[in-house]
Coordinates of C-alpha atoms and ligand atoms in Angstrom, one line a residue:
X16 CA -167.6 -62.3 62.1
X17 CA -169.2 -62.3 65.5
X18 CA -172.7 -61.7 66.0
X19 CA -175.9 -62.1 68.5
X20 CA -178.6 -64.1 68.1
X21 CA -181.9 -63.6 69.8
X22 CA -184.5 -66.6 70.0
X23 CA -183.7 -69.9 69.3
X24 CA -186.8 -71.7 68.8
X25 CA -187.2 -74.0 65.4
X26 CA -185.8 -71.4 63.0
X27 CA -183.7 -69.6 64.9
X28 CA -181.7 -72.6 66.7
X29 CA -181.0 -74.4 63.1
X30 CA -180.0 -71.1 62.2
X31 CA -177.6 -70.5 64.6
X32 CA -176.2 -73.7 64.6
X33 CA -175.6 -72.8 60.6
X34 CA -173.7 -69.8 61.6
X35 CA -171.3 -71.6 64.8
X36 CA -171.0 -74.6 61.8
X37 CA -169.3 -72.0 59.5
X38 CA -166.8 -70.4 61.7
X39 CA -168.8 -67.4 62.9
X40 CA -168.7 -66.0 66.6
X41 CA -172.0 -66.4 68.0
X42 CA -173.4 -65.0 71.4
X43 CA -177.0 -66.5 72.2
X44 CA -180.5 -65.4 74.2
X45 CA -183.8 -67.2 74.5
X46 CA -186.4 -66.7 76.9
X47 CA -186.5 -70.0 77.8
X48 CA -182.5 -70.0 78.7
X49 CA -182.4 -73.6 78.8
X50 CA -182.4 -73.5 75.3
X51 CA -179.2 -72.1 74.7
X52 CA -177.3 -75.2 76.3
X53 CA -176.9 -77.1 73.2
X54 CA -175.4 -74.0 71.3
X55 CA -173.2 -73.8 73.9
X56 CA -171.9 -77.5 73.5
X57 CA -171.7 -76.1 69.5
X58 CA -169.4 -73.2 70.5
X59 CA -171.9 -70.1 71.4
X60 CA -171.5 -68.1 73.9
X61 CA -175.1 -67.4 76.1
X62 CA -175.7 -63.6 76.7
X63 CA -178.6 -63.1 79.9
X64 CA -180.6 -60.3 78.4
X65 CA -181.1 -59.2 75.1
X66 CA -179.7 -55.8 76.1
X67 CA -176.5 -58.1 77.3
X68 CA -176.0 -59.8 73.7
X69 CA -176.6 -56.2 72.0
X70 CA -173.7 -54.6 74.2
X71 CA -171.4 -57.4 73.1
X72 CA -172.3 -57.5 69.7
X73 CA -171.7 -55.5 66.5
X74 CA -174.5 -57.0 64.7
X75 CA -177.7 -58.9 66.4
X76 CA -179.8 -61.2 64.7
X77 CA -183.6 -61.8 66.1
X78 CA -185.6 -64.5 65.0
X79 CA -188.9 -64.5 67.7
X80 CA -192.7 -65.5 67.6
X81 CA -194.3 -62.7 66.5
X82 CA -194.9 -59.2 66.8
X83 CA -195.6 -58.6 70.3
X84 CA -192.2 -61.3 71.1
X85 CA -190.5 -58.8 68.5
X86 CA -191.7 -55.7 70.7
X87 CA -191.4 -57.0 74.3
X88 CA -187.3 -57.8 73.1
X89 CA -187.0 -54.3 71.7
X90 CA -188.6 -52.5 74.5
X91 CA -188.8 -54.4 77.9
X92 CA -186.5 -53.8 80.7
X93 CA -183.1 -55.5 79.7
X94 CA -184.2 -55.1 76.0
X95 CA -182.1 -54.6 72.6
X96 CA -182.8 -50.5 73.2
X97 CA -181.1 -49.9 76.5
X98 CA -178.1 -50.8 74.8
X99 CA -178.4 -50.4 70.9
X100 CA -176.2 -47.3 69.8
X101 CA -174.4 -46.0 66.9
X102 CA -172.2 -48.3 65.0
X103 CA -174.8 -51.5 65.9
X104 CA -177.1 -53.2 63.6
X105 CA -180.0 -55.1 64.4
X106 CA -181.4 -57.7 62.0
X107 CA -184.6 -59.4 62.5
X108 CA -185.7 -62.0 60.6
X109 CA -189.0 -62.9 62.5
X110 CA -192.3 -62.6 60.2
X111 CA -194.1 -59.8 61.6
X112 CA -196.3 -56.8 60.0
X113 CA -194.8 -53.8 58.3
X114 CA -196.2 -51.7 61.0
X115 CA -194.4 -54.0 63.8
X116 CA -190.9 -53.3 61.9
X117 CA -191.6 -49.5 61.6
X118 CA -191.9 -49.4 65.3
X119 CA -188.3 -51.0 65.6
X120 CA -186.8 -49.3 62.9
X121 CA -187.7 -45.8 64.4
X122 CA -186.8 -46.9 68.1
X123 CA -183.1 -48.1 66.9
X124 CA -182.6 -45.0 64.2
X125 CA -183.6 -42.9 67.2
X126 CA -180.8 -44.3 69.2
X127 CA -177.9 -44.3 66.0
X128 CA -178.4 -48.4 65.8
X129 CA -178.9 -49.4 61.9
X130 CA -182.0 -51.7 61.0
X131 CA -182.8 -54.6 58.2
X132 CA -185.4 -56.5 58.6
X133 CA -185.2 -59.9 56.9
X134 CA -188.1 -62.5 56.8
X135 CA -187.3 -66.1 55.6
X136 CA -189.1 -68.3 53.0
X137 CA -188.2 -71.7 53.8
X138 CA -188.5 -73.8 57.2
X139 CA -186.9 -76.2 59.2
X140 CA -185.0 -78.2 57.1
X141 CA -183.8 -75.6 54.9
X142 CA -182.7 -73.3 58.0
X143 CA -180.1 -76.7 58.8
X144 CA -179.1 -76.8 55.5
X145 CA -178.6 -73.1 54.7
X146 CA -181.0 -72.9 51.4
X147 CA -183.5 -70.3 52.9
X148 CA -184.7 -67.0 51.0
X149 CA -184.2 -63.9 52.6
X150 CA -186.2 -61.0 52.3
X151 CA -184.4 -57.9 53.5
X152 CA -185.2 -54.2 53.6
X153 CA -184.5 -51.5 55.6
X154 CA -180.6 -50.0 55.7
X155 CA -179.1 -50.9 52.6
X156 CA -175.4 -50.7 54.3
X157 CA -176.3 -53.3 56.7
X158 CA -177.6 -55.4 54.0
X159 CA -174.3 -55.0 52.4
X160 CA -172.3 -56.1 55.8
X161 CA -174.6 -59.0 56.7
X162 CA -174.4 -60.8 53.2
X163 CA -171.5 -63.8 54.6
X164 CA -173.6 -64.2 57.1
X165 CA -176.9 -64.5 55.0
X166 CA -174.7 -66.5 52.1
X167 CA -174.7 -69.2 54.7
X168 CA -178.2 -68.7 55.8
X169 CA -179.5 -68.8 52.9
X170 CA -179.6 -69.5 48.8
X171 CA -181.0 -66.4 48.0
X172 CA -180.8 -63.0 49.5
X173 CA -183.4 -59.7 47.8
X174 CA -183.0 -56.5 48.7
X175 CA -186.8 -54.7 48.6
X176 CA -185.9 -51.1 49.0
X177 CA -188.1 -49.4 52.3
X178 CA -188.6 -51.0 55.9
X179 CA -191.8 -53.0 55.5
X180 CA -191.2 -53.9 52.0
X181 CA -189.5 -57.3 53.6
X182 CA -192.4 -57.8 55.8
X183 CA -195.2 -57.3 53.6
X184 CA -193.7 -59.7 50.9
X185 CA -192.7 -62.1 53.7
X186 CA -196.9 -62.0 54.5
X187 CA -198.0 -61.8 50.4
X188 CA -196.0 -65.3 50.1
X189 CA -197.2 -67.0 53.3
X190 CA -200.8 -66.0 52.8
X191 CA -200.6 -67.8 49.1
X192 CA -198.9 -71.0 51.0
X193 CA -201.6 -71.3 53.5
X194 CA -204.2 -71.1 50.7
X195 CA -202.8 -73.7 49.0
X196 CA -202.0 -76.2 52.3
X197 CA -205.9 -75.8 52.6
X198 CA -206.0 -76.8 48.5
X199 CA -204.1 -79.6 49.1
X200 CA -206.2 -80.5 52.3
X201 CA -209.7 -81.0 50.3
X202 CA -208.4 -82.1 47.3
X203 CA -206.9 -85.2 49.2
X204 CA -210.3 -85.6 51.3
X205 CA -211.7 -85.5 48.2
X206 CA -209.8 -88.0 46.4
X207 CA -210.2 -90.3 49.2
X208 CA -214.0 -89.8 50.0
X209 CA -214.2 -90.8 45.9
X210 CA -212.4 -93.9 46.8
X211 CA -209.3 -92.7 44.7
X212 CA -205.6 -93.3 46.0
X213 CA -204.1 -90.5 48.0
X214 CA -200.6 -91.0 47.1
X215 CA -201.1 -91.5 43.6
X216 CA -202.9 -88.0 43.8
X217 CA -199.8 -86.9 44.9
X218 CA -197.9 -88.8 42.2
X219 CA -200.1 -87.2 39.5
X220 CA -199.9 -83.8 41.2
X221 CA -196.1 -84.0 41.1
X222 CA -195.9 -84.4 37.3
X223 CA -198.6 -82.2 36.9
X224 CA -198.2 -77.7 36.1
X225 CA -199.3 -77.4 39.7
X226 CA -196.3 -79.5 41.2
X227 CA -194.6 -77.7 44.1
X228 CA -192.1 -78.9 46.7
X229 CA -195.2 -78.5 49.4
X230 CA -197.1 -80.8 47.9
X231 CA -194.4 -83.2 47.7
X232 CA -193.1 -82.6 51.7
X233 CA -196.1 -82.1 53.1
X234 CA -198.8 -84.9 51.1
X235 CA -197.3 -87.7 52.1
X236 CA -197.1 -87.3 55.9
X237 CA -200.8 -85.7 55.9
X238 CA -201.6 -88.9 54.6
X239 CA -200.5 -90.6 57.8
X240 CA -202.0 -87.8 59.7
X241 CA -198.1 -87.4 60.6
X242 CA -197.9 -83.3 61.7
X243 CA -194.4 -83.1 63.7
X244 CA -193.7 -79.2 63.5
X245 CA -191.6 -77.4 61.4
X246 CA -193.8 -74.6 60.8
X247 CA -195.7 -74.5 63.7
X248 CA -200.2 -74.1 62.4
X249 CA -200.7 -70.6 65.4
X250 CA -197.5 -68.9 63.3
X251 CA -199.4 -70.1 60.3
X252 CA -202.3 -68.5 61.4
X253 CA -200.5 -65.4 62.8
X254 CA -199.8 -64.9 58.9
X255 CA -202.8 -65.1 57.8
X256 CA -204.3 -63.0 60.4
X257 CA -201.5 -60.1 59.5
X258 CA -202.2 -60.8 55.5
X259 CA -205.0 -60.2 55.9
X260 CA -204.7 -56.6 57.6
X261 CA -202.9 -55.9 54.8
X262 CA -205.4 -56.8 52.4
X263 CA -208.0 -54.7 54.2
X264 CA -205.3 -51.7 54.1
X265 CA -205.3 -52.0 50.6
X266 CA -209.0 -52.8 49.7
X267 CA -207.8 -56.1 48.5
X268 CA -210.3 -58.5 48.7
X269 CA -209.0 -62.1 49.4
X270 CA -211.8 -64.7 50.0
X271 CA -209.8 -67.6 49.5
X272 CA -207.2 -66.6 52.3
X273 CA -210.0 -65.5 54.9
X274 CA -211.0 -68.9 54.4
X275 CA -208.2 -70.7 55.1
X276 CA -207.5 -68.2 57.4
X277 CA -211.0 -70.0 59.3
X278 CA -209.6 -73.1 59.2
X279 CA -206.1 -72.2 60.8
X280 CA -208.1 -71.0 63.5
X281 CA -210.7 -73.6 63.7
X282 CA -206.7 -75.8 64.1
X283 CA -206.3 -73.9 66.9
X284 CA -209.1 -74.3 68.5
X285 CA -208.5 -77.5 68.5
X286 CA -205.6 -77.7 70.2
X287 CA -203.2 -78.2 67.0
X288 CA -201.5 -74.9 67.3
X289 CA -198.1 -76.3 68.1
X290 CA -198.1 -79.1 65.0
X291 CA -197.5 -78.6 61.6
X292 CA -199.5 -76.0 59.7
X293 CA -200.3 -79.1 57.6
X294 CA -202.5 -80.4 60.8
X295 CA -205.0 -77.9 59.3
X296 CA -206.0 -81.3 57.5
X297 CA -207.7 -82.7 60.4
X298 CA -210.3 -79.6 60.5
X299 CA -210.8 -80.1 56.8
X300 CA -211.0 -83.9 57.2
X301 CA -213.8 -83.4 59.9
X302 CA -215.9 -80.7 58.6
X303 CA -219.2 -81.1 58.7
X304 CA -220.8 -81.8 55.6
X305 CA -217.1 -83.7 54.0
X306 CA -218.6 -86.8 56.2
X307 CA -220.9 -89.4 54.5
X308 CA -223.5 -88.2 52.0
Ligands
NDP410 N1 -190.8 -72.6 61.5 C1 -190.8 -72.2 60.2 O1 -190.9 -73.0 59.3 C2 -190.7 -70.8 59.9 C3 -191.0 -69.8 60.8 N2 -190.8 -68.5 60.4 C4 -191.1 -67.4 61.4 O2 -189.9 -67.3 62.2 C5 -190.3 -66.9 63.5 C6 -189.8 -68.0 64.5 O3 -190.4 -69.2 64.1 P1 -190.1 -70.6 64.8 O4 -188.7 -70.7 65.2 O5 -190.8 -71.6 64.0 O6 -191.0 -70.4 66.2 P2 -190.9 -71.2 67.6 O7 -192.3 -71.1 68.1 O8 -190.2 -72.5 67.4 O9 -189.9 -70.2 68.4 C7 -190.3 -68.9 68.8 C8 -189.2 -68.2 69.5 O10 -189.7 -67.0 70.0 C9 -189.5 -66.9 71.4 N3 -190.5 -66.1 72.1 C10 -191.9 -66.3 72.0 N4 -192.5 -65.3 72.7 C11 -191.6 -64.6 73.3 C12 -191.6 -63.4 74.1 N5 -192.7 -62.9 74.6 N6 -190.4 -62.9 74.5 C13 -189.3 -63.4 74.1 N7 -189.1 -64.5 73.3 C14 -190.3 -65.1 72.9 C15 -189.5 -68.3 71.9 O11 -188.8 -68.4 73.2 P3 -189.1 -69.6 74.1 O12 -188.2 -70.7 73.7 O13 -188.8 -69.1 75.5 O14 -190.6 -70.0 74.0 C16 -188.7 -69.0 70.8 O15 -187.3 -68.7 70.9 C17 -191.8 -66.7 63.5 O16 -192.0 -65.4 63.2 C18 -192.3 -67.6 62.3 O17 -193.5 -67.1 61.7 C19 -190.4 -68.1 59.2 C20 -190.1 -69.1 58.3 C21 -190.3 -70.5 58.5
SSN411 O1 -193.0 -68.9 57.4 C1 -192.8 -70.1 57.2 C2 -192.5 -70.6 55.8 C3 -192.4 -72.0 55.7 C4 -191.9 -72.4 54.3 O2 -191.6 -71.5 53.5 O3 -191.8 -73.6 54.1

């Protein structure tokens, strides 16, 4: 199977690699073109323009920033549109808002193109290994024709009916993970300001109803104020920011996620956008009033 792949920053190059590793064709873009010369030494092909890969391809795979990278692909000059058409499908699997993937959707039906969209849980490492969840909706044929490609992508694959169904539970899932990286945040400040171990917090936590693989990635390098990025803290933030939105769409009131939602941004303020979403740690760690009593 041959297919396009748009964007190859943290998600999207392990990704790709994934695909090349298994014996499928793949043609890549990034902005940054410099990026696509070590999926070239892997067997890609590099495609100039979006609208280049999309001619080439049968089936394009994005996987960008955020919604306004999602729309400047789609509708800038050389974009996917000037050359999606009947008989192509167009997959992407960057998180964006259900209002963002309408916009696509009706652009490439317009045209004859097919559309899925398919957030990922999962990050970095499970991107290289293939153990990501999928969470398509959108053209239900398309789904059908892109599961060998997401059976190596992924462990799991759900199919949630409607366009937007994928991005709003894509959103519902990262707002309760940023909730709980803020959790996790105090509750080690607070075992530490009580002069209690960190790491045997984290031992207690693991055996304990609340145990999560988060906890157990993430604690121990927060400990040694360690924050190299696999989910970069501003994408973090960007889900939080579009949770949110959806919340106030639908009167849902969410004060635990607006505040975590603060100190994502305070992060970024700070200059920690491009490090770990753990890195939120250091705002919590500094806060005033966490400091001496
Ligand atoms: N990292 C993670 O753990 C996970 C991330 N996600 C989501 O996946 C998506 C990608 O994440 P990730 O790989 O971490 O992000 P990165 O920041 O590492 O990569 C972002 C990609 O988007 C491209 N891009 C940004 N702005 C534009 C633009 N205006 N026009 C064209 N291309 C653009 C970048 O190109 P360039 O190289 O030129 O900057 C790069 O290829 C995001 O939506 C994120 O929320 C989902 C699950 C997990
Ligand atoms: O969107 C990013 C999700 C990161 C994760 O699921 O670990």
């Amino acid at each position: 199977m041959e297919v396009g792949f748009l964007g190859l920053g943290i998600m999207g190059k392990a990704m790709a690699l994934n695909l090349l590793r298994h014996g499928f064709g793949v043609t890549v873009w990034n902005r940054t073109l410099s990026k696509c010369k070590e999926l070239v030494e892997q067997g890609a092909s590099v495609g100039e323009t979006p609208a280049f890969v999309i001619n080439k391809c049968k089936y394009t795979i994005a996987m960008l920033s955020d919604p306004s990278a999602v729309l400047s692909v789609m509708f800038d000059k050389d974009g996917v549109l000037e050359q999606i058409c009947s008989g192509k499908g167009y997959i992407d699997m960057s998180t964006v808002d259900a209002d963002t993937s309408s916009k696509i959707s009706e652009a490439i039906t317009k045209k004859g193109g097919y559309f899925l969209e398919a957030p990922v849980s999962g990050s970095k490492k499970p991107a290289e290994d293939g153990q990501l969840v999928i969470l398509a909706a959108g053209e239900k044929a398309l789904y059908e024709e892109m599961i060998p490609a997401f059976n190596v992508l992924g462990k799991k694959s759900f199919f949630l009916g409607q366009v937007g169904n994928g991005a709003k539970m894509k959103l519902v899932v990262n707002m309760i993970m940023g909730s709980m990286m803020n959790a996790l945040s105090e509750g080690l400040c607070l075992a530490d300001r009580s002069s209690l171990n960190e790491q045997t917090l984290l031992d207690v936590l693991e055996l304990a109803a609340i145990a999560n693989p988060m906890f157990k990635m993430k604690g121990p390098a927060m400990i040694q104020s360690n924050y190299s990025p696999a989910f970069p803290l501003k994408h973090q933030q960007k889900d939080m920011r579009l949770a949110l939105a959806l919340g106030d769409e639908n009167a849902v009131s969410m004060p635990v996620a607006a505040a975590a939602n603060e100190a994502f941004k305070k992060a970024r303020s700070m200059g920690l956008g491009d490090l770990d979403f753990s890195a939120v740690h250091e705002v919590v760690k500094t806060a005033k009033g966490s400091g001496e009593a």
